[in-house]
Amino acid sequence: MARHLISSADLSRSDVEAILDTAASMHDVQRREVKKLPTLRGRTIINFFFEDSTRTRSSFEIAGKWMSADTINLSAKGSSTSKGESLRDTVQTINAMAVDALVIRHNQSGACHQIAGWVDASVINAGDGTHEHPTQALLDAYTLQARLGALDGRHVVIVGDLTHSRVFRSNAITLRTLGARVTVVAPPTLMPAGIASWAQRDGFSWSWDLDEVLATGDAPDAVMMLRVQRERMSGGYFPTAREYTVGYGLTRTRLEGLLHRNPDALILHPGPMNRGLEISPDAADAPASLILDQVSGGLAVRMAVLYHLLAGEGSAA
Amino acid sequence: MARPARSGPPAGSPIDPLGRTVLSSNEIARCLRRIAHELLEHNKGASDLVLLGIPTRGVELAHRLSAILAEVEGCEPIPVGALDITMHRDDLRHQPTRAPMRTVIPDCGVDDMIVVLVDDVLYSGRTIRAALDAVADLGRPRAVRLAVLVDRGHRELPIRADHVGKNLPTSHSEMVQVRLRGADGIEDVVRIAPGDV
């Protein structure tokens, strides 16, 4: 496995499988009374979050601590960044403290790639702008695999704001790496430009019509609802929230239709949810919903990623 | 150079044709039977015993021991688990990472039980050191014992086995190869191969 985890495309199928296998063992550790492994003793991990986050940051922090690494959280507010220090100077300062890994979330796409060229530490992308969020894709795959077994030939539908979604980009790659079929759905205003050639190259299908995707063709094994990212929308993508829900929300009616076609269909959402906007409370709290499983799986997957990047021979330390 | 406290080769690995057989299938069966009797004698019965095999071949040996114990005592099957020690190794930095195997703990847990660690080969003792740490994370057994099929010597830590199938004097350069029906798909055998000197 490479030293950094910047893009889901960095991971081969065997890499992904090794991470998911490890995550399964780590998931067992979470159920124990003593949730501590000595594996990363003496390693230092800095979580540098230039953008808000609850679950990603806390799960990286807990994952590091449970593996006995020293983890430190930094955010843009409260660091020298707010005094005008450049990104390069900031990360080189941290690098000079001989840390072993930098977990980075940044609002600019490509920030992690850029930083990886400046530092000796392993860089783990915890979400960069609208580019990628590889550990989210791994935890989604892990959560699905725990329920469905091997994902070969499974049909996963991803719905929502594709233009701004790093979760979609990473998921499309990882799910395909594992042999699943992906269909993506978005309103025309939130569908990325050039989706047709992109879909052809990366081997997924796309549509503007959610009801058609849910009702025709082979029934989805899982539907992943993406968050409507209000912070990235300067306006004009859809007329009203109500209209978005009618066209693209997982409403009670759509949920019933989905479960009617495939009683074992599963629902995912990377969180945080806008209840009543992209996902109805009926769907979010349905037995088919894996949303909380995603959170606990996220912790196991992040432990697995830290293990594979930091524990072995040739790791950054 | 630190000699890695590596665990055995992956299941199904080929055997070295240059080696010689030191334990045949029948002899392995007799060793296990004797270890089972020793365990029962030492423990005054099979009560509170939990066998934890160290993957991969230790788990198979633990299952066989459990079957023999139940047969000899005429009791319920002795609980068997698997204890992966990958995350507790002291040589993680010296080799490529690999996905750990699953740790499976029987429903009875390990608290206040007599835990018997089962492995195929005892060598440096580092694997068992890691296993002791791993057990401590799971609970507090009343006692921990160690049963191994082969003790090849060269300990690097103050650790010894309570029950040994066969003591096998070896040199560092030699390789001890244990192959078992379940893990490797061939007849049980223990061989010594010259290794790459």
Short mmCIF file of C-alpha atoms in Angstrom, two decimals, chain A residues 51-296:
data_model
loop_
_atom_site.label_atom_id
_atom_site.label_comp_id
_atom_site.label_asym_id
_atom_site.label_seq_id
_atom_site.Cartn_x
_atom_site.Cartn_y
_atom_site.Cartn_z
CA GLU A 51 -13.37 22.61 7.65
CA ASP A 52 -16.00 21.60 10.19
CA SER A 53 -16.56 17.95 10.95
CA THR A 54 -18.02 15.87 13.74
CA ARG A 55 -17.83 12.24 12.81
CA THR A 56 -14.74 12.16 10.65
CA ARG A 57 -12.59 14.08 13.08
CA SER A 58 -13.80 12.35 16.20
CA SER A 59 -13.52 8.92 14.61
CA PHE A 60 -9.97 9.56 13.42
CA GLU A 61 -9.10 10.80 16.87
CA ILE A 62 -10.63 7.82 18.65
CA ALA A 63 -9.17 5.41 16.11
CA GLY A 64 -5.69 6.76 16.74
CA LYS A 65 -6.13 6.68 20.51
CA TRP A 66 -7.46 3.14 20.56
CA MET A 67 -4.33 2.08 18.70
CA SER A 68 -2.14 3.91 21.25
CA ALA A 69 -0.99 6.69 18.93
CA ASP A 70 -0.86 10.23 20.24
CA THR A 71 -3.47 12.23 18.39
CA ILE A 72 -3.74 15.97 18.34
CA ASN A 73 -6.51 18.01 16.77
CA LEU A 74 -5.98 21.30 15.04
CA SER A 75 -8.53 23.42 13.29
CA ALA A 76 -8.07 26.41 11.05
CA LYS A 77 -9.73 28.62 13.61
CA GLY A 78 -7.36 28.84 16.52
CA SER A 79 -4.27 27.95 14.48
CA SER A 80 -1.83 30.33 12.82
CA THR A 81 -3.83 30.00 9.62
CA SER A 82 -6.21 32.55 11.05
CA LYS A 83 -3.23 34.94 11.40
CA GLY A 84 -2.58 34.62 7.68
CA GLU A 85 0.09 31.91 7.60
CA SER A 86 0.13 30.09 4.27
CA LEU A 87 -0.90 26.47 4.01
CA ARG A 88 2.60 25.48 3.07
CA ASP A 89 4.20 27.20 6.04
CA THR A 90 1.62 25.75 8.40
CA VAL A 91 2.06 22.15 7.33
CA GLN A 92 5.83 22.44 7.15
CA THR A 93 5.81 23.72 10.71
CA ILE A 94 3.86 20.67 11.77
CA ASN A 95 6.10 18.44 9.71
CA ALA A 96 9.11 19.81 11.55
CA MET A 97 7.66 18.32 14.73
CA ALA A 98 8.33 14.86 13.28
CA VAL A 99 4.74 13.68 13.21
CA ASP A 100 3.98 10.36 11.56
CA ALA A 101 0.66 11.13 9.94
CA LEU A 102 -1.40 14.13 8.96
CA VAL A 103 -5.12 13.62 8.60
CA ILE A 104 -6.33 16.56 6.57
CA ARG A 105 -9.67 18.03 5.71
CA HIS A 106 -9.59 21.11 3.55
CA ASN A 107 -12.13 23.09 1.59
CA GLN A 108 -9.93 23.18 -1.50
CA SER A 109 -9.87 20.21 -3.84
CA GLY A 110 -6.34 18.88 -4.23
CA ALA A 111 -5.07 20.34 -0.95
CA CYS A 112 -4.05 16.90 0.35
CA HIS A 113 -2.20 16.05 -2.83
CA GLN A 114 -0.35 19.34 -2.58
CA ILE A 115 0.51 18.82 1.08
CA ALA A 116 1.76 15.28 0.46
CA GLY A 117 4.50 16.79 -1.68
CA TRP A 118 5.65 19.07 1.14
CA VAL A 119 5.91 16.73 4.11
CA ASP A 120 7.54 13.46 5.21
CA ALA A 121 4.52 12.27 7.13
CA SER A 122 1.80 10.05 5.69
CA VAL A 123 -1.05 12.19 4.47
CA ILE A 124 -4.59 10.89 4.82
CA ASN A 125 -7.33 12.70 2.97
CA ALA A 126 -10.30 13.25 5.25
CA GLY A 127 -12.16 15.21 2.57
CA ASP A 128 -10.72 17.83 0.23
CA GLY A 129 -13.20 20.28 -1.25
CA THR A 130 -15.40 18.61 -3.84
CA HIS A 131 -12.69 16.11 -4.78
CA GLU A 132 -12.53 12.97 -2.63
CA HIS A 133 -13.19 11.43 0.75
CA PRO A 134 -11.62 7.98 0.51
CA THR A 135 -12.19 6.79 4.08
CA GLN A 136 -15.90 7.56 3.73
CA ALA A 137 -16.05 5.35 0.64
CA LEU A 138 -14.22 2.59 2.51
CA LEU A 139 -16.60 2.74 5.44
CA ASP A 140 -19.61 2.73 3.11
CA ALA A 141 -18.21 -0.34 1.38
CA TYR A 142 -17.49 -1.92 4.76
CA THR A 143 -21.03 -1.26 6.00
CA LEU A 144 -22.57 -2.66 2.82
CA GLN A 145 -20.30 -5.68 2.81
CA ALA A 146 -21.19 -6.48 6.42
CA ARG A 147 -24.83 -6.81 5.33
CA LEU A 148 -24.60 -8.02 1.75
CA GLY A 149 -21.41 -10.06 1.64
CA ALA A 150 -19.29 -9.60 -1.48
CA LEU A 151 -20.36 -6.57 -3.48
CA ASP A 152 -19.72 -8.07 -6.92
CA GLY A 153 -22.70 -7.37 -9.14
CA ARG A 154 -24.61 -5.48 -6.45
CA HIS A 155 -26.48 -2.37 -7.55
CA VAL A 156 -25.92 0.83 -5.56
CA VAL A 157 -27.78 4.06 -6.36
CA ILE A 158 -26.22 7.35 -5.25
CA VAL A 159 -28.61 10.29 -5.16
CA GLY A 160 -28.12 13.99 -4.57
CA ASP A 161 -25.76 16.85 -5.10
CA LEU A 162 -23.16 15.18 -7.26
CA THR A 163 -21.48 18.41 -8.31
CA HIS A 164 -20.25 19.18 -4.83
CA SER A 165 -19.95 15.65 -3.50
CA ARG A 166 -16.57 14.18 -2.63
CA VAL A 167 -18.40 11.26 -1.09
CA PHE A 168 -19.86 10.38 -4.48
CA ARG A 169 -16.51 10.62 -6.25
CA SER A 170 -14.75 8.31 -3.82
CA ASN A 171 -17.67 5.91 -3.60
CA ALA A 172 -17.99 5.57 -7.36
CA ILE A 173 -14.34 4.48 -7.47
CA THR A 174 -14.29 2.15 -4.45
CA LEU A 175 -17.60 0.45 -5.23
CA ARG A 176 -16.41 -0.20 -8.75
CA THR A 177 -13.09 -1.53 -7.43
CA LEU A 178 -15.14 -4.07 -5.47
CA GLY A 179 -17.22 -5.02 -8.50
CA ALA A 180 -20.50 -3.26 -7.65
CA ARG A 181 -22.63 -1.45 -10.23
CA VAL A 182 -23.29 2.19 -9.49
CA THR A 183 -26.06 4.44 -10.77
CA VAL A 184 -25.92 8.11 -9.89
CA VAL A 185 -28.92 10.43 -9.85
CA ALA A 186 -29.04 14.21 -9.53
CA PRO A 187 -31.12 17.13 -10.72
CA PRO A 188 -29.67 18.64 -13.92
CA THR A 189 -28.33 21.65 -12.00
CA LEU A 190 -26.39 19.44 -9.59
CA MET A 191 -25.13 16.95 -12.16
CA PRO A 192 -21.42 17.54 -12.86
CA ALA A 193 -20.51 18.79 -16.34
CA GLY A 194 -19.28 16.04 -18.62
CA ILE A 195 -20.96 13.30 -16.62
CA ALA A 196 -21.61 11.21 -19.73
CA SER A 197 -17.96 10.73 -20.65
CA TRP A 198 -17.00 10.42 -16.99
CA ALA A 199 -19.62 7.72 -16.44
CA GLN A 200 -18.38 5.86 -19.47
CA ARG A 201 -14.76 6.01 -18.33
CA ASP A 202 -15.44 5.03 -14.73
CA GLY A 203 -18.15 2.51 -15.58
CA PHE A 204 -21.26 3.84 -13.84
CA SER A 205 -24.71 4.84 -15.10
CA TRP A 206 -26.39 8.19 -14.54
CA SER A 207 -29.87 9.63 -14.63
CA TRP A 208 -31.88 12.75 -13.87
CA ASP A 209 -34.93 10.81 -12.81
CA LEU A 210 -34.90 9.11 -9.41
CA ASP A 211 -38.32 7.48 -9.76
CA GLU A 212 -37.33 5.89 -13.04
CA VAL A 213 -34.11 4.49 -11.56
CA LEU A 214 -35.94 3.09 -8.54
CA ALA A 215 -38.82 1.63 -10.54
CA THR A 216 -37.18 0.19 -13.65
CA GLY A 217 -34.16 -1.95 -14.39
CA ASP A 218 -32.77 -4.19 -11.67
CA ALA A 219 -33.83 -3.25 -8.17
CA PRO A 220 -31.20 -1.41 -6.10
CA ASP A 221 -29.49 -3.31 -3.30
CA ALA A 222 -28.70 -0.02 -1.61
CA VAL A 223 -29.55 3.64 -1.98
CA MET A 224 -27.11 6.24 -0.75
CA MET A 225 -28.60 9.67 -0.16
CA LEU A 226 -26.10 12.54 -0.26
CA ARG A 227 -26.42 15.59 1.89
CA VAL A 228 -27.60 18.81 0.29
CA GLN A 229 -24.54 20.90 1.07
CA ARG A 230 -25.96 24.28 1.83
CA GLU A 231 -22.52 25.68 2.63
CA ARG A 232 -21.32 25.04 -0.92
CA MET A 233 -24.41 26.42 -2.61
CA SER A 234 -24.27 30.09 -3.35
CA GLY A 235 -27.75 29.70 -4.77
CA GLY A 236 -29.84 28.88 -7.77
CA TYR A 237 -29.42 25.11 -7.90
CA PHE A 238 -33.05 24.38 -7.14
CA PRO A 239 -36.02 26.68 -6.59
CA THR A 240 -37.11 25.53 -3.14
CA ALA A 241 -36.22 22.84 -0.66
CA ARG A 242 -39.71 21.42 -1.13
CA GLU A 243 -39.13 21.00 -4.82
CA TYR A 244 -35.88 19.14 -4.18
CA THR A 245 -37.63 16.77 -1.81
CA VAL A 246 -40.40 16.07 -4.30
CA GLY A 247 -37.96 15.27 -7.07
CA TYR A 248 -34.98 13.74 -5.26
CA GLY A 249 -35.72 13.11 -1.59
CA LEU A 250 -36.07 9.61 -0.17
CA THR A 251 -39.67 10.16 0.90
CA ARG A 252 -41.91 7.63 2.59
CA THR A 253 -43.56 6.81 -0.75
CA ARG A 254 -40.23 6.18 -2.44
CA LEU A 255 -39.05 4.10 0.52
CA GLU A 256 -42.15 1.91 0.25
CA GLY A 257 -41.66 1.53 -3.50
CA LEU A 258 -38.01 0.60 -2.98
CA LEU A 259 -38.76 -2.00 -0.31
CA HIS A 260 -41.61 -3.38 -2.38
CA ARG A 261 -39.19 -4.17 -5.21
CA ASN A 262 -36.41 -5.38 -2.93
CA PRO A 263 -37.41 -6.05 0.70
CA ASP A 264 -33.70 -6.25 1.64
CA ALA A 265 -32.75 -2.90 0.15
CA LEU A 266 -30.50 -0.79 2.38
CA ILE A 267 -30.26 2.95 2.97
CA LEU A 268 -27.07 4.89 3.54
CA HIS A 269 -26.33 8.52 4.25
CA PRO A 270 -22.86 9.89 4.99
CA GLY A 271 -24.31 12.41 7.44
CA PRO A 272 -25.01 14.91 8.71
CA MET A 273 -28.59 14.49 7.52
CA ASN A 274 -31.03 17.22 6.59
CA ARG A 275 -34.11 15.36 7.76
CA GLY A 276 -37.10 16.23 5.65
CA LEU A 277 -34.94 17.53 2.82
CA GLU A 278 -32.98 14.73 1.13
CA ILE A 279 -34.18 11.99 3.47
CA SER A 280 -37.47 11.62 5.30
CA PRO A 281 -37.47 10.62 8.97
CA ASP A 282 -39.29 7.43 7.92
CA ALA A 283 -36.35 6.42 5.77
CA ALA A 284 -33.64 7.60 8.17
CA ASP A 285 -35.08 5.57 11.05
CA ALA A 286 -36.26 2.57 9.02
CA PRO A 287 -34.86 -0.88 9.80
CA ALA A 288 -33.30 -0.72 6.34
CA SER A 289 -31.26 2.31 7.36
CA LEU A 290 -27.55 1.68 8.03
CA ILE A 291 -26.77 5.25 8.98
CA LEU A 292 -25.60 4.48 12.52
CA ASP A 293 -23.80 1.35 11.33
CA GLN A 294 -21.85 3.65 9.05
CA VAL A 295 -20.65 5.64 12.04
CA SER A 296 -19.47 2.64 14.05
#
